[in-house]
mmCIF file of C-alpha atoms in Angstrom:
data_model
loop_
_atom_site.group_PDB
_atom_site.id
_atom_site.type_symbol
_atom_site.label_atom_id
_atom_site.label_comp_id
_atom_site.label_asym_id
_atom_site.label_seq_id
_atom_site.Cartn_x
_atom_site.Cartn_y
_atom_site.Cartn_z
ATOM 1 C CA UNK A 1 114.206 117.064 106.539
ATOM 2 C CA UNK A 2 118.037 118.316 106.938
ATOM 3 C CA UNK A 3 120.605 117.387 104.693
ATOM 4 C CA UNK A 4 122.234 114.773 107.315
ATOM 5 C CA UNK A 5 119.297 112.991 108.214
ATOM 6 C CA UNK A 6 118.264 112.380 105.220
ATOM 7 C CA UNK A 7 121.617 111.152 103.632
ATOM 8 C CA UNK A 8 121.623 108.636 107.120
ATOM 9 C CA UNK A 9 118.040 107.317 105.974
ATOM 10 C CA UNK A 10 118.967 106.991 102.085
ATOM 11 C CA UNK A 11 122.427 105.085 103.267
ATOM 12 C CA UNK A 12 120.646 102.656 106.023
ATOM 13 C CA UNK A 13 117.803 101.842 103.345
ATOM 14 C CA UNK A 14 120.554 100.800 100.626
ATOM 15 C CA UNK A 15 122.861 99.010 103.554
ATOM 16 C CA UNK A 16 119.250 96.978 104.407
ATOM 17 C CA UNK A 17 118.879 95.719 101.003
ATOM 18 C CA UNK A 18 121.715 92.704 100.173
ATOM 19 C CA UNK A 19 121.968 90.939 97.031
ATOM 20 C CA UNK A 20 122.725 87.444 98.376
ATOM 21 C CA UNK A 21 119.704 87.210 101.238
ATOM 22 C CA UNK A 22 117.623 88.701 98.239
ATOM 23 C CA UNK A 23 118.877 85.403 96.451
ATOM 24 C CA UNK A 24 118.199 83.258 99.255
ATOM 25 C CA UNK A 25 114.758 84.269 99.352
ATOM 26 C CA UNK A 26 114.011 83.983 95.914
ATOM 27 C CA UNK A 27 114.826 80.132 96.705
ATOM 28 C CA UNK A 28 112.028 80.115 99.774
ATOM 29 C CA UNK A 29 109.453 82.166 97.763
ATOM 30 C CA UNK A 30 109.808 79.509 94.910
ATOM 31 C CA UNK A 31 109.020 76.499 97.544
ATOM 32 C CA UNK A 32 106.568 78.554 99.402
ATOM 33 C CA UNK A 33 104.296 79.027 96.110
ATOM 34 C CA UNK A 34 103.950 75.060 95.881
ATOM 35 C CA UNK A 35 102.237 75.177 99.283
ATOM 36 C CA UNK A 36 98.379 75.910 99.141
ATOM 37 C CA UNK A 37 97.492 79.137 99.577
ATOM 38 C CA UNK A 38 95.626 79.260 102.939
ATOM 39 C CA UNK A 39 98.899 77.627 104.451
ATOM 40 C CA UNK A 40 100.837 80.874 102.791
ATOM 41 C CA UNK A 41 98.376 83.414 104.061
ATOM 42 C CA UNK A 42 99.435 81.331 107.965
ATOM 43 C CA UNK A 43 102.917 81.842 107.143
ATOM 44 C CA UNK A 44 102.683 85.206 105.893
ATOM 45 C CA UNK A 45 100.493 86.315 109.572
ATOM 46 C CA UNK A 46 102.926 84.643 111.629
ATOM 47 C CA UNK A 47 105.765 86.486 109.711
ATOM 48 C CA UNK A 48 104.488 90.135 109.625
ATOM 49 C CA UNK A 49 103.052 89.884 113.769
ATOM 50 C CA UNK A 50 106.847 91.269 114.487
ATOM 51 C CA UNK A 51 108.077 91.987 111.483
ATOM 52 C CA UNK A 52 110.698 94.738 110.999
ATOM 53 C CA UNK A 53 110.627 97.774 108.409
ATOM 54 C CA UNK A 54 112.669 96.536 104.746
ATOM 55 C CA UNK A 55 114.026 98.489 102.587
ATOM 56 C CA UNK A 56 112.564 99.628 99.502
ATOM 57 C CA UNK A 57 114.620 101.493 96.304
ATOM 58 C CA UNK A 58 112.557 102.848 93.411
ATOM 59 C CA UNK A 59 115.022 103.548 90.873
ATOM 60 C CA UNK A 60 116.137 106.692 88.654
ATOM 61 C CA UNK A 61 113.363 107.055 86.178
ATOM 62 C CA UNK A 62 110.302 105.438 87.434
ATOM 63 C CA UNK A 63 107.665 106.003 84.818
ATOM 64 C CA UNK A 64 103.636 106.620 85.004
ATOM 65 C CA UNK A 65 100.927 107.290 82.895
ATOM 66 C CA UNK A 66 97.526 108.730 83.952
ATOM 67 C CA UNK A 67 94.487 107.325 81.945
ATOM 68 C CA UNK A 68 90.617 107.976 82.265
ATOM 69 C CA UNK A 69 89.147 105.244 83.448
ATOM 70 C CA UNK A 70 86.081 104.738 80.485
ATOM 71 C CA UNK A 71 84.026 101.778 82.451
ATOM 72 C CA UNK A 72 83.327 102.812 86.093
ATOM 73 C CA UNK A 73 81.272 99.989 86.431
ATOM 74 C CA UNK A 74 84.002 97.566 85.358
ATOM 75 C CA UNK A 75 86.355 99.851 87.643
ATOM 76 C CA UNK A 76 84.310 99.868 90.652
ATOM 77 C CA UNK A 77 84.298 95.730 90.469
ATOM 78 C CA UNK A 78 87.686 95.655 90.801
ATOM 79 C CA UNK A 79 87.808 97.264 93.867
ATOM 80 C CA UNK A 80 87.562 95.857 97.279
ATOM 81 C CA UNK A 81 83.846 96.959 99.323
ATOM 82 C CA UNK A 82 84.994 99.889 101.301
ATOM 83 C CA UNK A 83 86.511 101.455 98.232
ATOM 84 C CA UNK A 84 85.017 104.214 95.751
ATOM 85 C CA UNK A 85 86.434 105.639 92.890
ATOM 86 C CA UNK A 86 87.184 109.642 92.694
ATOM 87 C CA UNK A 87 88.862 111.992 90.488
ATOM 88 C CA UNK A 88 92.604 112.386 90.393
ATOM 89 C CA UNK A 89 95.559 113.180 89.010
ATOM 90 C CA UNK A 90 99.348 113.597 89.550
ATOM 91 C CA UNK A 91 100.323 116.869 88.830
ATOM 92 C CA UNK A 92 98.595 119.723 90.511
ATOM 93 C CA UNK A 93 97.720 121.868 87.514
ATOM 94 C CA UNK A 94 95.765 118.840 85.670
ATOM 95 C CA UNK A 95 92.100 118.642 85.813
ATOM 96 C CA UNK A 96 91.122 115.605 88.270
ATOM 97 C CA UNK A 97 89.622 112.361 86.199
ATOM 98 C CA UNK A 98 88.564 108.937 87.028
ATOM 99 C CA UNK A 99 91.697 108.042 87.546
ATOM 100 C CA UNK A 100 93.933 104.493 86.531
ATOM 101 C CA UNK A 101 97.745 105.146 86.601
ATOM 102 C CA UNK A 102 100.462 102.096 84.809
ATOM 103 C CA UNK A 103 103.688 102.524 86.610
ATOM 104 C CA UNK A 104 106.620 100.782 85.512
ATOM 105 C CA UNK A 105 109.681 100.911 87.375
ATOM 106 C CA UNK A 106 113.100 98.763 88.456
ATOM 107 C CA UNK A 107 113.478 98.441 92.137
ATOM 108 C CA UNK A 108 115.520 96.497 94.830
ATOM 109 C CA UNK A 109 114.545 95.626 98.025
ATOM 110 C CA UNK A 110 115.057 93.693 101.052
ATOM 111 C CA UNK A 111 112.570 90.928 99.538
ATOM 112 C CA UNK A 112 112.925 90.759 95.874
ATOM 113 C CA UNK A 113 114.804 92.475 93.157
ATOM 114 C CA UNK A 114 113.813 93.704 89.742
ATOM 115 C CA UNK A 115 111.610 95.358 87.563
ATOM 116 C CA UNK A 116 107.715 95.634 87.668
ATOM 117 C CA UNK A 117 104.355 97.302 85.808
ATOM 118 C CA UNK A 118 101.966 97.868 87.686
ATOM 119 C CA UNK A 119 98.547 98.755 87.259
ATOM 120 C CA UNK A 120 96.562 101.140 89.737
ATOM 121 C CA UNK A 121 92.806 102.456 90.399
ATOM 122 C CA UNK A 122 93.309 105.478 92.182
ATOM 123 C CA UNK A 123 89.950 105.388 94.771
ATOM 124 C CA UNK A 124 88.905 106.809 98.259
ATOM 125 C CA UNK A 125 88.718 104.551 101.249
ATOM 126 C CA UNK A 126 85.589 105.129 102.405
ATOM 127 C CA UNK A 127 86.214 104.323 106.220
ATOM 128 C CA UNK A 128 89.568 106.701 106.396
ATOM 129 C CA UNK A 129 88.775 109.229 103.799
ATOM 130 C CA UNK A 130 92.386 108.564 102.753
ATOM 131 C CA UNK A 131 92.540 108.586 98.934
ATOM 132 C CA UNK A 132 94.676 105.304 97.564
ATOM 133 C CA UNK A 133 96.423 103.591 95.387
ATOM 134 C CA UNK A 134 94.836 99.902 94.720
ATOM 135 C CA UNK A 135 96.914 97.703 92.901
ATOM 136 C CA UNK A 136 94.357 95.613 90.808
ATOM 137 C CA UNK A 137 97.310 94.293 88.712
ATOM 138 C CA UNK A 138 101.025 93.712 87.351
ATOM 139 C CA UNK A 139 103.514 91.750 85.359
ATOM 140 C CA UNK A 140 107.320 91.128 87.022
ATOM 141 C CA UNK A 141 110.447 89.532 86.282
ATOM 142 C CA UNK A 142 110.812 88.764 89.438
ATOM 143 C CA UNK A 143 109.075 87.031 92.734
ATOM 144 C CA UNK A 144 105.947 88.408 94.153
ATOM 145 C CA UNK A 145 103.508 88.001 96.968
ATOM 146 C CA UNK A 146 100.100 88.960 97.039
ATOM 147 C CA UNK A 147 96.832 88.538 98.973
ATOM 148 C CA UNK A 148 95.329 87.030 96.485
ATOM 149 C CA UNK A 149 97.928 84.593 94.834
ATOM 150 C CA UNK A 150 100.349 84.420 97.387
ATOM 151 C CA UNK A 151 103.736 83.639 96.813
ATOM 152 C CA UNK A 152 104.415 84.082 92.663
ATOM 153 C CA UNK A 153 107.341 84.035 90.367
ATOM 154 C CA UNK A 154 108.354 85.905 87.762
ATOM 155 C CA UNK A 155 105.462 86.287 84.934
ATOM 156 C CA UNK A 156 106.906 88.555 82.434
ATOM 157 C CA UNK A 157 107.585 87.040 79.019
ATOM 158 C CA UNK A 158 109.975 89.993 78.319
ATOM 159 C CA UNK A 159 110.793 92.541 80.357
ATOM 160 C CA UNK A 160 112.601 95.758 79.265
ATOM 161 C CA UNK A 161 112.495 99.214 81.478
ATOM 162 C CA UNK A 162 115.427 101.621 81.025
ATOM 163 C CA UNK A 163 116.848 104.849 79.382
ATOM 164 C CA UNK A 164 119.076 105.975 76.627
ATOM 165 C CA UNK A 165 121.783 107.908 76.395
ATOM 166 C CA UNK A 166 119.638 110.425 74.204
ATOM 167 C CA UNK A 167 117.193 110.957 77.149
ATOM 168 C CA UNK A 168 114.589 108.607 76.122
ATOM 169 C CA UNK A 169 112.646 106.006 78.930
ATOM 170 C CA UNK A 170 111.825 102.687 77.138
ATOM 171 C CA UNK A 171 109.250 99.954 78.345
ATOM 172 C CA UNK A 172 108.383 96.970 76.840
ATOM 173 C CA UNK A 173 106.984 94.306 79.311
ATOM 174 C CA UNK A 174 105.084 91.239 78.220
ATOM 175 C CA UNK A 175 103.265 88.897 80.611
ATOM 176 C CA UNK A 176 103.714 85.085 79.642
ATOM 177 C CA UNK A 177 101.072 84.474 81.729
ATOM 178 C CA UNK A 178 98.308 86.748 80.656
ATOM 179 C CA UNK A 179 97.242 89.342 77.638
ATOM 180 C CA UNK A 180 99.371 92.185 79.341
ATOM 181 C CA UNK A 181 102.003 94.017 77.200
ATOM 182 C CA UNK A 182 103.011 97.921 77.450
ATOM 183 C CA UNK A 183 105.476 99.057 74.788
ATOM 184 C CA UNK A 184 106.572 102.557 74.793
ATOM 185 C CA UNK A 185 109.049 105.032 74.949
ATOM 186 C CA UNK A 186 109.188 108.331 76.413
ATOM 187 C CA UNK A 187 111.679 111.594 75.264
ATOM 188 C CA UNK A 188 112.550 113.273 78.825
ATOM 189 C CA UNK A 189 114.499 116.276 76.214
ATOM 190 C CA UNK A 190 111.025 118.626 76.760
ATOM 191 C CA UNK A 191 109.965 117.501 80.355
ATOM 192 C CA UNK A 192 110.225 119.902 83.169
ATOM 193 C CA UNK A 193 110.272 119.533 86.868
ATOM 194 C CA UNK A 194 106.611 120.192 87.865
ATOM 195 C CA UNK A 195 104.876 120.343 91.742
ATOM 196 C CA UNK A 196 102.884 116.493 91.810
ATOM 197 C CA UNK A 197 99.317 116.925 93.153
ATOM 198 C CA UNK A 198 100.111 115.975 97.165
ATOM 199 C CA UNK A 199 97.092 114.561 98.319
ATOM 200 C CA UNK A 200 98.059 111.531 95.986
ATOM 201 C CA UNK A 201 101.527 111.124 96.165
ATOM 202 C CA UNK A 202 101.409 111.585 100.173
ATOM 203 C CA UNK A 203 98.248 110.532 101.143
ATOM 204 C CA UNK A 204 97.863 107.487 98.754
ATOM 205 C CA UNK A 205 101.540 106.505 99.044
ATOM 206 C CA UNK A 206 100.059 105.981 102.986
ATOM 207 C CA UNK A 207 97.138 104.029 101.586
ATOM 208 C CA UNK A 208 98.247 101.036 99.244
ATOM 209 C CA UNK A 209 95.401 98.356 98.634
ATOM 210 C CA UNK A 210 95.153 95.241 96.585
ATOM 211 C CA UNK A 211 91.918 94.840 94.213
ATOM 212 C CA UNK A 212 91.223 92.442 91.008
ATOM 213 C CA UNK A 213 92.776 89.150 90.834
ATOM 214 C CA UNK A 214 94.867 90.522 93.555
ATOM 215 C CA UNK A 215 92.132 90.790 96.146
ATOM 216 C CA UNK A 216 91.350 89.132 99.591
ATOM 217 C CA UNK A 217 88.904 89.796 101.911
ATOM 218 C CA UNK A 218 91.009 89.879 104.870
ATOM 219 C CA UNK A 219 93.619 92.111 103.560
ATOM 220 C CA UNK A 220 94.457 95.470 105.126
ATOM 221 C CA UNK A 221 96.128 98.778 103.326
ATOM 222 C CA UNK A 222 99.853 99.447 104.242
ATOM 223 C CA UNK A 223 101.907 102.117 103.938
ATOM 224 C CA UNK A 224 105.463 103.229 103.413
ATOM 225 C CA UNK A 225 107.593 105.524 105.008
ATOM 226 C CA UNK A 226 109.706 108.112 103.012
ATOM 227 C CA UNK A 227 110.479 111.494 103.009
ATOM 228 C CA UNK A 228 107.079 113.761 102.177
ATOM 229 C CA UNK A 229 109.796 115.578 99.847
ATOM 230 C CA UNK A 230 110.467 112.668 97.606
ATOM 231 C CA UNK A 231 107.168 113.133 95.850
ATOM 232 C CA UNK A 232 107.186 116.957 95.952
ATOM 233 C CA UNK A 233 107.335 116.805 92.234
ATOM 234 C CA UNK A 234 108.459 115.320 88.750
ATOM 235 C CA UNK A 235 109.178 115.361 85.043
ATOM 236 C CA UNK A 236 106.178 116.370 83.569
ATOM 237 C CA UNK A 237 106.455 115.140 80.196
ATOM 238 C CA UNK A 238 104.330 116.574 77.517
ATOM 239 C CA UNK A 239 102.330 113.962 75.604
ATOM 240 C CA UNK A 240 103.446 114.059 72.402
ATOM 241 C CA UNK A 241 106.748 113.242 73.726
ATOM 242 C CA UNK A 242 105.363 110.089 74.521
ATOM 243 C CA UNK A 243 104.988 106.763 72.213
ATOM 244 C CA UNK A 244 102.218 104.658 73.543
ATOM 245 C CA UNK A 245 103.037 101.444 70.800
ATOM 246 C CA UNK A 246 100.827 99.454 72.392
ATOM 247 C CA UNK A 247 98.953 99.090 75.909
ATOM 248 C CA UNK A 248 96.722 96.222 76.734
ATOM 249 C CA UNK A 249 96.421 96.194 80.241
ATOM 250 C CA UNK A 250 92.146 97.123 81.472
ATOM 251 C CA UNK A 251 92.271 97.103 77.566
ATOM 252 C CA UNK A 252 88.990 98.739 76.765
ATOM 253 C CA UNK A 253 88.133 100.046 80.317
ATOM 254 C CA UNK A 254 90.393 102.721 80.172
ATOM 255 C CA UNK A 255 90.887 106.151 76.885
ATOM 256 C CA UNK A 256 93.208 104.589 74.347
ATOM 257 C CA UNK A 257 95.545 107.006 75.595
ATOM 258 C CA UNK A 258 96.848 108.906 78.868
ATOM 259 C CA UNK A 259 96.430 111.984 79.776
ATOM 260 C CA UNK A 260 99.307 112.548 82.174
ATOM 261 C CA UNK A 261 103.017 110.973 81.823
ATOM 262 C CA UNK A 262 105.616 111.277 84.617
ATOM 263 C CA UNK A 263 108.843 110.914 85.356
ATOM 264 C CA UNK A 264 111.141 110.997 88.620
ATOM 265 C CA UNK A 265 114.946 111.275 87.685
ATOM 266 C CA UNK A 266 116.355 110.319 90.913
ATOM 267 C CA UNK A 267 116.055 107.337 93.444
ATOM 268 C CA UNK A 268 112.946 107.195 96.018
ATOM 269 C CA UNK A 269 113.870 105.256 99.433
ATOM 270 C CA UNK A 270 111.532 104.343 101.538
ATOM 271 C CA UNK A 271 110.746 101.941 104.122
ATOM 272 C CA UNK A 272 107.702 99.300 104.748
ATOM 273 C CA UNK A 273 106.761 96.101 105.589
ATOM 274 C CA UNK A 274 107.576 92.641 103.353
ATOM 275 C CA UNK A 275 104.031 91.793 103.805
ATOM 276 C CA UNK A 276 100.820 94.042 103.924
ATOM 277 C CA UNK A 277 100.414 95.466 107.507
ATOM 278 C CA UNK A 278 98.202 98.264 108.576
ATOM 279 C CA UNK A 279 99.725 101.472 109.022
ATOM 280 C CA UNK A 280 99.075 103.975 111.469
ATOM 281 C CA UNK A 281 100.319 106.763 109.407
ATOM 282 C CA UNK A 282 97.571 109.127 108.045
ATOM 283 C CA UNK A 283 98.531 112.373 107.292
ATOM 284 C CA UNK A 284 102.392 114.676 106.000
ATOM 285 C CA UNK A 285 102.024 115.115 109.547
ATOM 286 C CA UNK A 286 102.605 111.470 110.762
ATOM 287 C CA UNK A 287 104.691 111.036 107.797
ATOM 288 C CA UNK A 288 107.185 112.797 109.170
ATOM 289 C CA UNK A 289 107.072 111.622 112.294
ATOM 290 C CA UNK A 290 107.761 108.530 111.592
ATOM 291 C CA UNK A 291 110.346 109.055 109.025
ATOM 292 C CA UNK A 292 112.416 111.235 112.378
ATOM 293 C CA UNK A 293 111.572 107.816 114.093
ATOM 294 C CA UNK A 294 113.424 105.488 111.277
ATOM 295 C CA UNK A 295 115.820 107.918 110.885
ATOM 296 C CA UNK A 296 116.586 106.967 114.371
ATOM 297 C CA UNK A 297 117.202 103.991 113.965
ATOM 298 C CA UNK A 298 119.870 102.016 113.852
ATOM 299 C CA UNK A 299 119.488 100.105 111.000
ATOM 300 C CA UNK A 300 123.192 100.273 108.584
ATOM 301 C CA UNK A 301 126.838 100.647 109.156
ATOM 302 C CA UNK A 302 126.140 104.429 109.292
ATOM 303 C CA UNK A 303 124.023 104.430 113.120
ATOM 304 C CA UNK A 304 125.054 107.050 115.302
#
């Protein structure tokens, strides 16, 4: 992508997201959650049959941590049916494993603003070949929606992910709601910029699935739209930089510790839908088609 394009796509994303119709929607989510949950999934439809791209920030220093999954049974479960798990990993040099990545990162959006964990299976969708990223769990501090739940507010107890001045990234989320806490901090002083492993970060990053608690039947993967180069690579940071106090999310399903930690130092834009809608992007191919086509757009203040 050239320089100008991309600068137009990172400034329309930002001018999409505003703080006060993030507000007001916190207000509708928290009325829309009382309703029962087949009359959500109606709403939800009805909204996303013309619904427009948002925009989505992932801020400086969104963190990850590759573990081997140790119960494939237990993993496979999770999963919805046309899903399998297969080796992965993020960076390109690491050995592939069975794969379950925590990610915990602040973000604003055109929907909802804050910070989230999240927990991933990393699987193959059996009817596209596309490998994915199913999100079978995750604790917030802010509203959520989900095919399985629906509309949700904030279920963190605590909720604690930023940096020091010294370099280090520190997380420590609790769930009020459920036996989830991650505390740990990261030194970046050792990490180095290191090529990701593309098939995941581009591929999967085209490919986002709900499983677990989070599952529904009639739920279809989405995508996002970004520049391919945004996941081109990332702080690798070596392990015994990191300082895993205490992990209890798939708590004795997954190695007591990772075997991959990662890092990205900068802001990631990108563009999607608020709800889940399928996407017809498949490939680095489409990817960048589409991200021309949004470029296009005139979506901020800074149209031409």
């Amino acid at each position: 992508m050239d320089d100008a394009e991309l600068i137009k796509f990172i400034k329309d994303t930002e001018d999409m997201i505003n703080p006060k119709d993030v507000g007001l929607l916190y207000q509708r989510a928290e009325m829309l959650r009382k309703l029962p949950l087949g009359v959500q999934r109606w709403i939800v439809d009805r909204a996303s049959s013309g619904d427009p791209s948002i925009g989505f920030v992932v801020e400086p220093y969104a963190f990850f941590l590759s573990y081997e999954i140790t119960d494939l049974a237990w993993a496979q479960e999770q999963l919805p049916e046309p899903y399998r798990i297969v080796p992965a990993a993020m960076f390109d040099d690491v050995e592939p494993r069975a794969c379950a990545i925590l990610g915990a990162f602040n973000i604003h959006t055109s929907v909802f603003w804050g910070s989230r964990v999240e927990f991933y299976l990393i699987a193959e969708d059996t009817r596209t070949g596309m490998l994915s990223w199913v999100i079978c769990d995750y604790e917030s501090n802010t509203i959520n929606y989900d095919p399985g739940e629906g509309f949700t507010g904030a279920s963190t107890r605590h909720s604690v992910v930023t940096t020091s001045h010294r370099g280090d990234v520190i997380v420590d989320v609790g769930s009020g709601e459920r036996d989830h806490h991650i505390d740990c901090v990261a030194r970046l002083a050792g990490a180095q910029m290191r090529p990701l492993e593309q098939r995941l970060w581009i591929e999967g990053n085209l490919s986002v699935d709900y499983g677990g608690r989070l599952m529904n039947d009639e739920s279809v993967p989405f995508g996002l739209v970004f520049d391919p180069d945004e996941v081109a690579q990332a702080l690798h940071i070596p392990l015994d930089a990191v300082e895993v106090g205490k992990n209890t999310f798939a708590e004795g399903r997954i190695a007591d510790t990772p075997y991959e930690a990662a890092c990205f130092p900068y802001a990631q834009h990108f563009r999607t839908s608020s709800f889940p809608v399928a996407s017809p992007v498949h490939d680095r191919a489409a990817l960048e088609a589409a991200f021309h086509e949004e470029s296009r757009h005139s979506h901020g203040r800074w149209a031409t």
